[in-house]
CSV table of C-alpha atoms and ligand atoms in Angstrom, one decimal:
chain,number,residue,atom,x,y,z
L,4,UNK,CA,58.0,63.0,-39.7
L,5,UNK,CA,61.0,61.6,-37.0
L,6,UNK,CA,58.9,62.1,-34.2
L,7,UNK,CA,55.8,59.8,-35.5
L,8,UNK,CA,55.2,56.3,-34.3
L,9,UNK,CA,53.3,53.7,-35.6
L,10,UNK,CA,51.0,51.8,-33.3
L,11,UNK,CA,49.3,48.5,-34.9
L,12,UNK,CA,45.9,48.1,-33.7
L,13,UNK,CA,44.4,45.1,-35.5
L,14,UNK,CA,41.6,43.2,-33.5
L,15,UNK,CA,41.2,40.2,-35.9
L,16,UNK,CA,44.8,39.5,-34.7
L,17,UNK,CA,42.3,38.0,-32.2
L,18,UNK,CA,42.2,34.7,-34.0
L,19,UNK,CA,45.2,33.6,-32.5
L,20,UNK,CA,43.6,31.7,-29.7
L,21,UNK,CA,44.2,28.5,-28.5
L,22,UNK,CA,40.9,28.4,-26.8
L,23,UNK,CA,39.3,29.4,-23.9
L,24,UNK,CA,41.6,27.2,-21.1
L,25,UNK,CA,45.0,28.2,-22.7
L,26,UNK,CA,47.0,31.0,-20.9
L,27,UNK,CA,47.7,33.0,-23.9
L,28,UNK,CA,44.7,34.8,-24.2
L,29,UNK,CA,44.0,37.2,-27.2
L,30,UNK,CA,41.6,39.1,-24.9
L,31,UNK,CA,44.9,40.5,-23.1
L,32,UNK,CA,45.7,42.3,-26.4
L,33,UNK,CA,42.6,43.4,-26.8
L,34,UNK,CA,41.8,44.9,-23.6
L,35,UNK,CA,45.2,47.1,-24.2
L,36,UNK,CA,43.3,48.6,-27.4
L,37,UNK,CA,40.6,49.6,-25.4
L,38,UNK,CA,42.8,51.3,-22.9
L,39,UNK,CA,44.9,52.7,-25.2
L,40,UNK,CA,41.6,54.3,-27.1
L,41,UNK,CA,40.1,55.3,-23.6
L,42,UNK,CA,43.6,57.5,-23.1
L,43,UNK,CA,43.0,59.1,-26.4
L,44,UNK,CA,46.8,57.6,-27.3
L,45,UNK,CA,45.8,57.3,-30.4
L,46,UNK,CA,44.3,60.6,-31.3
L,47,UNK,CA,47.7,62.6,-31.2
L,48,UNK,CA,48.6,63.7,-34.8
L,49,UNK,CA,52.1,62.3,-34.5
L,50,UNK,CA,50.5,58.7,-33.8
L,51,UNK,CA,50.0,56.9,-36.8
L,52,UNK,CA,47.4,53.7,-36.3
L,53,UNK,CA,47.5,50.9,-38.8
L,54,UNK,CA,46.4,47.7,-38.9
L,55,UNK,CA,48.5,44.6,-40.2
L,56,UNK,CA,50.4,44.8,-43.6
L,57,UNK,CA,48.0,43.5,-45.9
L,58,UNK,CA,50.7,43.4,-48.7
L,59,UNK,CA,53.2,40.6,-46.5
L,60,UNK,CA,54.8,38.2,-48.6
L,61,UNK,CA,54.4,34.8,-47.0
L,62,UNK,CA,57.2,33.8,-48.2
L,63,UNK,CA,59.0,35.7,-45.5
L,64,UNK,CA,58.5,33.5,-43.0
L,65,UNK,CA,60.7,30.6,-45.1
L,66,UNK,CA,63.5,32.6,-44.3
L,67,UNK,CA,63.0,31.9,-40.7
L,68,UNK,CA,61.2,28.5,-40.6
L,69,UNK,CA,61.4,25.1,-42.8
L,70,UNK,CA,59.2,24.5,-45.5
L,71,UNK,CA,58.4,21.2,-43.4
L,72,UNK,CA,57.4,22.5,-40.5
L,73,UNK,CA,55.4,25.4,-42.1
L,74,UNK,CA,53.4,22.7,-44.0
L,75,UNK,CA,52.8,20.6,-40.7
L,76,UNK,CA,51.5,24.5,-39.2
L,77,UNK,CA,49.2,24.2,-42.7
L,78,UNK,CA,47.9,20.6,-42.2
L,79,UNK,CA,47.1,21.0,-38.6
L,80,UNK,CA,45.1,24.1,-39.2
L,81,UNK,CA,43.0,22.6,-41.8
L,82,UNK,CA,39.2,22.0,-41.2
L,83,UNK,CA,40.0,18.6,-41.1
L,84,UNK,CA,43.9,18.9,-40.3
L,85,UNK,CA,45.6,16.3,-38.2
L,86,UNK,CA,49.2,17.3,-36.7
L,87,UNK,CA,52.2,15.7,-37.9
L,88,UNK,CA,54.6,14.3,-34.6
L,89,UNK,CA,58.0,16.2,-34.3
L,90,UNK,CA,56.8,19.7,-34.8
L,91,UNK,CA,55.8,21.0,-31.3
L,92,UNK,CA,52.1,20.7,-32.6
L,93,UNK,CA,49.2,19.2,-30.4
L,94,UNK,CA,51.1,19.7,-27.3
L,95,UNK,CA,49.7,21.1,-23.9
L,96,UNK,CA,51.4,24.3,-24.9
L,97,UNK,CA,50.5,24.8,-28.5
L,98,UNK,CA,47.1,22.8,-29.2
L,99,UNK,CA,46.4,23.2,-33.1
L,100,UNK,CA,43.2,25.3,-33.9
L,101,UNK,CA,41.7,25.6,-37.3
L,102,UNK,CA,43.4,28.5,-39.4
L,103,UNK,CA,46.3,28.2,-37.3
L,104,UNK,CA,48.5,29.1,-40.0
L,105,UNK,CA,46.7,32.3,-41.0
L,106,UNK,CA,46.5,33.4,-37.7
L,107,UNK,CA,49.8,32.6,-37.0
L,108,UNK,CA,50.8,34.4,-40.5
L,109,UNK,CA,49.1,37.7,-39.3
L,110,UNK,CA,51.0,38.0,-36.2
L,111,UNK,CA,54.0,38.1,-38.4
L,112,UNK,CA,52.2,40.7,-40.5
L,113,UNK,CA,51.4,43.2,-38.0
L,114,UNK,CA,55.0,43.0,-36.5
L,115,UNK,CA,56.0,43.8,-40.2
L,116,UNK,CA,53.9,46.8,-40.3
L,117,UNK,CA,55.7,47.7,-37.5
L,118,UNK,CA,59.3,47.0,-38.5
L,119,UNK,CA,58.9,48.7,-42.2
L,120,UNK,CA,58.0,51.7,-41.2
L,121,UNK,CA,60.3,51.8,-38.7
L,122,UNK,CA,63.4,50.7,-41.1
L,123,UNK,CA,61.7,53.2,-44.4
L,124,UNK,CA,62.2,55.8,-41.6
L,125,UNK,CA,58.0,56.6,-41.8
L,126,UNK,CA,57.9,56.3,-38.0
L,127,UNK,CA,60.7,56.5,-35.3
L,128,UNK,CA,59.0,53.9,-33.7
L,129,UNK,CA,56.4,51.2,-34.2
L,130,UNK,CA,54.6,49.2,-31.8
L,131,UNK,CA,52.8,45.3,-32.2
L,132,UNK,CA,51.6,44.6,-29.4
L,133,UNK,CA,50.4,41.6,-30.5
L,134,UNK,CA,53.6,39.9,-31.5
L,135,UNK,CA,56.2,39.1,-29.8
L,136,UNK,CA,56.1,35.0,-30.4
L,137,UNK,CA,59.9,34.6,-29.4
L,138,UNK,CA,59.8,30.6,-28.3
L,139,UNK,CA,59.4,29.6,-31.5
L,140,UNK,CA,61.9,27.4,-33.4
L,141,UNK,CA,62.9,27.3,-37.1
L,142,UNK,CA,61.4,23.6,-36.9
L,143,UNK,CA,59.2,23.6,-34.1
L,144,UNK,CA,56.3,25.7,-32.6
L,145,UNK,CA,56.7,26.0,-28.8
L,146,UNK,CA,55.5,27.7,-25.7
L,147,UNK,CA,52.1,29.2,-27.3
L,148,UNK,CA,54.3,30.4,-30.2
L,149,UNK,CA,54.0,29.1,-33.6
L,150,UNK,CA,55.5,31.3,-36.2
L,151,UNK,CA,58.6,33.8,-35.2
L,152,UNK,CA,57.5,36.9,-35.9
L,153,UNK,CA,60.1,38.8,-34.3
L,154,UNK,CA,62.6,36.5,-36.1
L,155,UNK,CA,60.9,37.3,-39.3
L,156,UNK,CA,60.9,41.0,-39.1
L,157,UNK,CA,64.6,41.2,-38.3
L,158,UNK,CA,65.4,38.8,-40.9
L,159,UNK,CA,63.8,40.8,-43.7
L,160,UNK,CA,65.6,44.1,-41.7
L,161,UNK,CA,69.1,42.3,-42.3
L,162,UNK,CA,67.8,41.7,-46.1
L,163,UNK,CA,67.3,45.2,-46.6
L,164,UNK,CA,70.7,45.9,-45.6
L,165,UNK,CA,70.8,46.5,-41.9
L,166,UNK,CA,73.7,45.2,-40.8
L,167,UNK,CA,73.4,45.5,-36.7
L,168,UNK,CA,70.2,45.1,-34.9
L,169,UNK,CA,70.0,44.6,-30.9
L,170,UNK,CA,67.1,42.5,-29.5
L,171,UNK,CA,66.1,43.1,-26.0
L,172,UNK,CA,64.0,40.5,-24.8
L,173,UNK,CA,62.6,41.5,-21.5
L,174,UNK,CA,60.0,38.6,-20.7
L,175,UNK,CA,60.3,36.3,-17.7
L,176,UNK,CA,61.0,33.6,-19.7
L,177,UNK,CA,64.3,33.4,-22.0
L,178,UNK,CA,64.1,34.5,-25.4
L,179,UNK,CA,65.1,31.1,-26.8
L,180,UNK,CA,64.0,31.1,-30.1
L,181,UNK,CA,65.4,34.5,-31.0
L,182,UNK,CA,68.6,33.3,-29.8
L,183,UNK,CA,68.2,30.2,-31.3
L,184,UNK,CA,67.6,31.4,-35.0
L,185,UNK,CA,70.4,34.3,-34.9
L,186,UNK,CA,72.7,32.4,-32.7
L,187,UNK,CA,75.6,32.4,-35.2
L,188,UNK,CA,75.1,36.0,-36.7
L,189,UNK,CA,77.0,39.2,-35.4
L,190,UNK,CA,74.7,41.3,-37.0
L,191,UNK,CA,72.3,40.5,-34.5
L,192,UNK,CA,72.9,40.8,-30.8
L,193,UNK,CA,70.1,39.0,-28.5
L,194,UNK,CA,69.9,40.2,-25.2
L,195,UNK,CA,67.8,38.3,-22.7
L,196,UNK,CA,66.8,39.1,-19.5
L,197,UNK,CA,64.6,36.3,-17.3
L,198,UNK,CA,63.6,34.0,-14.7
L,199,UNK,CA,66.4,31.7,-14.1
L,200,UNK,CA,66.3,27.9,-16.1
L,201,UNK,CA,66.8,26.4,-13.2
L,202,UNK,CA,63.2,27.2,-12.3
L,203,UNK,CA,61.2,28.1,-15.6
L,204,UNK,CA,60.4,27.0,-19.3
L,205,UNK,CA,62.2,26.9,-21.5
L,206,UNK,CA,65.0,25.9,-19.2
L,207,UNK,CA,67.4,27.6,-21.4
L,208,UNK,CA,69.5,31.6,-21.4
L,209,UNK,CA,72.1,30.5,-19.1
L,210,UNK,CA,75.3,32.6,-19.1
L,211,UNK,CA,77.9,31.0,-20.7
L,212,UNK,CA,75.4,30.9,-23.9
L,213,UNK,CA,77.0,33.7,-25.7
L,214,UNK,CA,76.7,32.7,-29.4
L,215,UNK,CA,78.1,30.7,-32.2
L,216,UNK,CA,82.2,30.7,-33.3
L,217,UNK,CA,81.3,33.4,-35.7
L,218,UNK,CA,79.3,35.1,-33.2
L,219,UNK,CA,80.6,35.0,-29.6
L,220,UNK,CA,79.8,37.9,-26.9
L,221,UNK,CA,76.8,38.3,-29.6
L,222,UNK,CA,74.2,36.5,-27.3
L,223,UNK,CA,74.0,38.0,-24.3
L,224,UNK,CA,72.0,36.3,-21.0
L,225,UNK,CA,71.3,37.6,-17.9
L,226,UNK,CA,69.4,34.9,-15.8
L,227,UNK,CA,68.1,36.2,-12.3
L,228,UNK,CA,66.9,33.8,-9.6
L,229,UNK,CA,63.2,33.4,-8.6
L,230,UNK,CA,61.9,36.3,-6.3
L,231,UNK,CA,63.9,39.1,-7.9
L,232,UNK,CA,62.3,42.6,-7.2
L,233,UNK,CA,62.0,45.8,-9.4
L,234,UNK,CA,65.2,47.2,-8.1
L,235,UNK,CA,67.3,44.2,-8.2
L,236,UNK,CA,65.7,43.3,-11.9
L,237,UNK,CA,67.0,46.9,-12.7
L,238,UNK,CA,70.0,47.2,-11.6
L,239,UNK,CA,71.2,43.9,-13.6
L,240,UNK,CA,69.5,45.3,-16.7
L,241,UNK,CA,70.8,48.6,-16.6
L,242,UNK,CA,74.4,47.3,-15.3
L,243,UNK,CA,75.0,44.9,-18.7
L,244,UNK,CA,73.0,45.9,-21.5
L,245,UNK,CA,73.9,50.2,-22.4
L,246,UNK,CA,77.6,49.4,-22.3
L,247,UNK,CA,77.0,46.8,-24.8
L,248,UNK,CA,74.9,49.1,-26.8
L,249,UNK,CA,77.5,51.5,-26.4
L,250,UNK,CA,79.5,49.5,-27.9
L,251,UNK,CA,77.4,47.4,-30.4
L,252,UNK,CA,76.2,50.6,-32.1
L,253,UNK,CA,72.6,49.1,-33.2
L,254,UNK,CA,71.1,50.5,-36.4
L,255,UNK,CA,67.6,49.8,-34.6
L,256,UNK,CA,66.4,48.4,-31.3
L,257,UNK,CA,63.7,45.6,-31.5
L,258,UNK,CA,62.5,44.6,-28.5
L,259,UNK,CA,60.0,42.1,-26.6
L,260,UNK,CA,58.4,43.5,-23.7
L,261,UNK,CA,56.4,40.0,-22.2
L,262,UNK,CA,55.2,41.3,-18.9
L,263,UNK,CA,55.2,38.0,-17.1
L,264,UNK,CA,57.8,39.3,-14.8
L,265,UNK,CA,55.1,40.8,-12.6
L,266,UNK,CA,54.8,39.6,-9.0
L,267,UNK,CA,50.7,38.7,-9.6
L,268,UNK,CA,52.1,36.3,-12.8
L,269,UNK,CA,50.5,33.1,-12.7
L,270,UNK,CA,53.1,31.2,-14.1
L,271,UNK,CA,56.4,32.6,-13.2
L,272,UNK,CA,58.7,33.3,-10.0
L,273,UNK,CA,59.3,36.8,-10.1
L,274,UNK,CA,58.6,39.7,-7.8
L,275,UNK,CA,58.0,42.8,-10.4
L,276,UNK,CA,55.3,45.9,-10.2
L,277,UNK,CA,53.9,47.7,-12.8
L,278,UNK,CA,56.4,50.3,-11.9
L,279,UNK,CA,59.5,49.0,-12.0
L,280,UNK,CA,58.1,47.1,-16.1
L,281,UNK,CA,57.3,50.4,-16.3
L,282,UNK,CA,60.8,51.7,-15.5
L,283,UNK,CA,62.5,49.2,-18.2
L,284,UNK,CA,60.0,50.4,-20.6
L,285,UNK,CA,61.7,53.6,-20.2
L,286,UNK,CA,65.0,52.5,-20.2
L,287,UNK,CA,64.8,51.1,-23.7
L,288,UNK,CA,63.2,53.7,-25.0
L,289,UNK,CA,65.8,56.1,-23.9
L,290,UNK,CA,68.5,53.3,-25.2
L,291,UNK,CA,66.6,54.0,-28.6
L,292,UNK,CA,67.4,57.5,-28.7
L,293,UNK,CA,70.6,57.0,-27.2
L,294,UNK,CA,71.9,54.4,-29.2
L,295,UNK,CA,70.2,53.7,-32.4
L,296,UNK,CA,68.7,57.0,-33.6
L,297,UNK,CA,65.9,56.5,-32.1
L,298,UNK,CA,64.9,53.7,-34.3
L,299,UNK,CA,63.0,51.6,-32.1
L,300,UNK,CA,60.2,48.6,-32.7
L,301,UNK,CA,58.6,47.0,-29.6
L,302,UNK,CA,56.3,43.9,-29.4
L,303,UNK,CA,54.6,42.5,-26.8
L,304,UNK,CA,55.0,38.8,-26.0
L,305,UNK,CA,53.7,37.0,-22.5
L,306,UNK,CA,51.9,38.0,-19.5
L,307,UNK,CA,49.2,36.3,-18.4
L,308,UNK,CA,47.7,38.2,-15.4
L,309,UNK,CA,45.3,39.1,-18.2
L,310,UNK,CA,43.3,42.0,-16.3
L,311,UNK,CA,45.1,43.4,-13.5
L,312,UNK,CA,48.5,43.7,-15.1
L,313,UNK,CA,48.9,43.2,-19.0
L,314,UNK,CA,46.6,45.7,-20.5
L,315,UNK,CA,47.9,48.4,-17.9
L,316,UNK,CA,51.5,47.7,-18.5
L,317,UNK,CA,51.1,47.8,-22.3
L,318,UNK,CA,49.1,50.8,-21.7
L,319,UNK,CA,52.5,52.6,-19.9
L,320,UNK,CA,54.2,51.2,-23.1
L,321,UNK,CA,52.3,52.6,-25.9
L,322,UNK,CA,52.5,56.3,-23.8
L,323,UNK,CA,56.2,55.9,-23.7
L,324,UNK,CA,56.2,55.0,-27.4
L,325,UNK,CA,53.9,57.9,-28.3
L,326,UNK,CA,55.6,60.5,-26.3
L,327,UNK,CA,52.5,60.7,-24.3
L,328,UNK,CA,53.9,58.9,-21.1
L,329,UNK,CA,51.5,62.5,-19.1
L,330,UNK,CA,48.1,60.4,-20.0
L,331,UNK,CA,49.1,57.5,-18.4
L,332,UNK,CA,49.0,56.6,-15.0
L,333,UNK,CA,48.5,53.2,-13.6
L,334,UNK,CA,50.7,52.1,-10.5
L,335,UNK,CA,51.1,50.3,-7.5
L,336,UNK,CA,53.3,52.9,-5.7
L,337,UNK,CA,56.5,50.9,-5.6
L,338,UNK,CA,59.5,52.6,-5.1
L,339,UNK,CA,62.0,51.1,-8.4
L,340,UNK,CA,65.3,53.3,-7.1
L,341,UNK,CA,68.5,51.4,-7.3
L,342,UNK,CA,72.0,51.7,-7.0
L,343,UNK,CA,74.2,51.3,-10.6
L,344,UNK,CA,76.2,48.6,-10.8
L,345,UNK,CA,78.9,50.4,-12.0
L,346,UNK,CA,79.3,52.8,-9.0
L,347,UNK,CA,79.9,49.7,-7.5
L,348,UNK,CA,79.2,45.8,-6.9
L,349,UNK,CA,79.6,43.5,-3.7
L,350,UNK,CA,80.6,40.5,-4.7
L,351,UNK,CA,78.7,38.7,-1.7
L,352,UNK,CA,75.5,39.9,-3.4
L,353,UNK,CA,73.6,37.4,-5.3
L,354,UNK,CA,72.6,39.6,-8.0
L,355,UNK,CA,75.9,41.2,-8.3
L,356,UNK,CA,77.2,38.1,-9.0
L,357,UNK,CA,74.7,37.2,-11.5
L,358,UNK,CA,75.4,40.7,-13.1
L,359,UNK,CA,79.2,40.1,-12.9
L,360,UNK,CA,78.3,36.4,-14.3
L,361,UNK,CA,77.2,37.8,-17.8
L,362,UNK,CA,79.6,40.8,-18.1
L,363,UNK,CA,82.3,38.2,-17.5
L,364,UNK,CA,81.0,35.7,-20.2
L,365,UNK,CA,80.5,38.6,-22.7
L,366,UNK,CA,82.3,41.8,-22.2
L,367,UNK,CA,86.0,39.9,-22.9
L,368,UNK,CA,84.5,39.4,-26.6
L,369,UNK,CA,83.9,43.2,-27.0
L,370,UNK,CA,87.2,44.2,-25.2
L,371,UNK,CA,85.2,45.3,-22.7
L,372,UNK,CA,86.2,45.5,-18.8
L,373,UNK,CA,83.7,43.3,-17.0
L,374,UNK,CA,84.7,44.7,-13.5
L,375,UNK,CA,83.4,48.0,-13.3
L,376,UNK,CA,85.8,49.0,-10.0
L,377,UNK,CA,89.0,47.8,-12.3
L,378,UNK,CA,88.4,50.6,-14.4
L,379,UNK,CA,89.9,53.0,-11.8
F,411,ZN,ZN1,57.0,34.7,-21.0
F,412,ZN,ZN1,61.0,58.4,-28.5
């Protein structure tokens, strides 16, 4: 029973298109079912497949976003809708499509699936990889993201009782609305890995955002500049966020695996390979078991090097969620070995110092040490 995950497979989650010149392209998601088919990940007897929970209460997603807004989402999606100014609707980035709402509603439903059988212990862990919508705002769709449903899920997790949930948010870009919506809340820890503000959308995730006054050290940001490589990207994940997990002692893991971090990403700066995504992958996973128990629920989120790179990636992801990680075997041969930070950091470094950056806006707050070498 432990050992099972649950991996949502759901092509109408397909409706959520903004049409055929916007970036965010369903058929990413879809391609990644038919790899995941073609390596028989699915078949295993401890793999559970399901499709989006028909059952989701809509009224869910009020507990994330205004009543407002979510009728502005409604009236723009209409047949004959027309968008409302002031909610992030009709932009370049979100364009309004008829059943926007629906489709918007669904995504939130198949990350559900995910997070309740995760959280009534019917899976250890439980995969969307169609979700993963973390731009958007209580008030305000942005950056191809309408409805939270990541926001959702851990919202109805923290009604059910959880009371500490860590969110790893591993895209390029930051994890804005996540951190936006839990900003104040200890329960919640955000952690956010990405592509410098300075040069990417949303602009935001810079270190000394660490969370409201009843919440400080609670959200955690590591911005890296433009260019970073697997084994830079690496060592300044795996130098800040176990020692907070240590620490934190998360009921369940939830994180957002956006790919865009990939050196062949059209719209970001970064300098990953499947190898080293692949590598983080593993790193949470292992965090899971680690730290929480194993409880563990993944989405998916950007990526928009829609055939070389996101349905191969996600691919790795689903083995390493299904204990199957032997079926799997797409790479580009780089090498992702790196040196811990906390065998040692050289302050001349740019990456150290973005590393010692975070640990020195957030560790204090945990009475954590944030130099490694004063430890000794
Ligand atoms: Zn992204
Ligand atoms: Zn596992």
């Amino acid at each position: 029973m432990v050992d099972e995950t649950l991996v949502v497979v759901d092509r109408r989650l397909k409706a959520y298109d903004f049409g055929p010149n916007h970036p965010l392209a369903p058929i990413r998601v879809m391609l990644t079912y038919d790899n995941i088919e073609s390596h028989s990940l699915l078949d295993a007897e401890h793999v559970t497949t399901a499709e989006m929970a028909e059952d989701f209460d809509e009224h869910l997603i009020r507990s994330v976003h205004t009543d407002e807004y979510i009728e502005a989402v409604n009236t723009a999606g209409a047949a004959d809708g027309h968008a409302m100014p002031g909610f992030g609707l009709a932009s370049l980035d979100v364009p309004v499509f008829e059943g926007m709402h629906q489709a918007s509603v669904n995504v939130c439903a198949a990350t559900f699936a995910a997070t309740r059988a995760v959280a009534r212990a019917d899976a250890m862990h439980g995969l969307n990889l169609a979700g993963g919508l973390h731009h958007a705002m209580p008030a305000r769709a942005s950056g191809f993201c309408v409805y939270n449903d990541i926001a959702v899920s851990i919202s109805w997790l923290l009604s059910q009782g959880i009371e500490r949930i860590a969110y790893i948010d591993v895209d390029a870009h930051h994890g804005d609305g996540v951190e936006a919506i839990f900003w104040d809340d200890p329960r919640v820890m955000t952690i956010s890995i990405h592509e410098s503000g300075k040069t990417l959308f949303p602009g935001t995730g810079h270190v000394s955002d660490i969370g409201g006054p009843n919440a400080k050290g609670f959200a955690v940001n590591i911005p890296l500049p433009a260019g970073v490589d697997d084994a830079a990207w690496l060592r300044a994940f795996e130098g800040v966020v176990p020692v907070l997990l240590d620490d934190f002692k998360p009921q369940i893991i939830f994180s957002q695996h956006g790919c865009d971090s990939h050196r062949d990403d059209p719209l970001t700066h970064m300098n990953l390979t499947i190898d080293g995504q692949r590598a983080s992958y593993r790193l949470i996973h292992e965090w899971a078991h680690t730290f929480a128990l194993g409880k563990w629920i993944a989405v998916g989120g950007g990526g928009y090097a829609l055939f070389d790179v996101v349905p191969k990636i996600w691919t790795h992801l689903a083995a390493i969620a299904t204990h199957q990680e032997e079926k799997v075997s797409f790479t580009e041969d780089a090498n992702v070995e790196y040196a811990r930070f906390d065998d040692g950091w050289d302050p001349n470094n740019e990456i150290d110092r973005c590393i010692m950056a975070t640990r020195r806006a957030i560790f204090p707050h945990h009475g954590l040490i944030a130099d490694p070498s004063a430890a000794f």
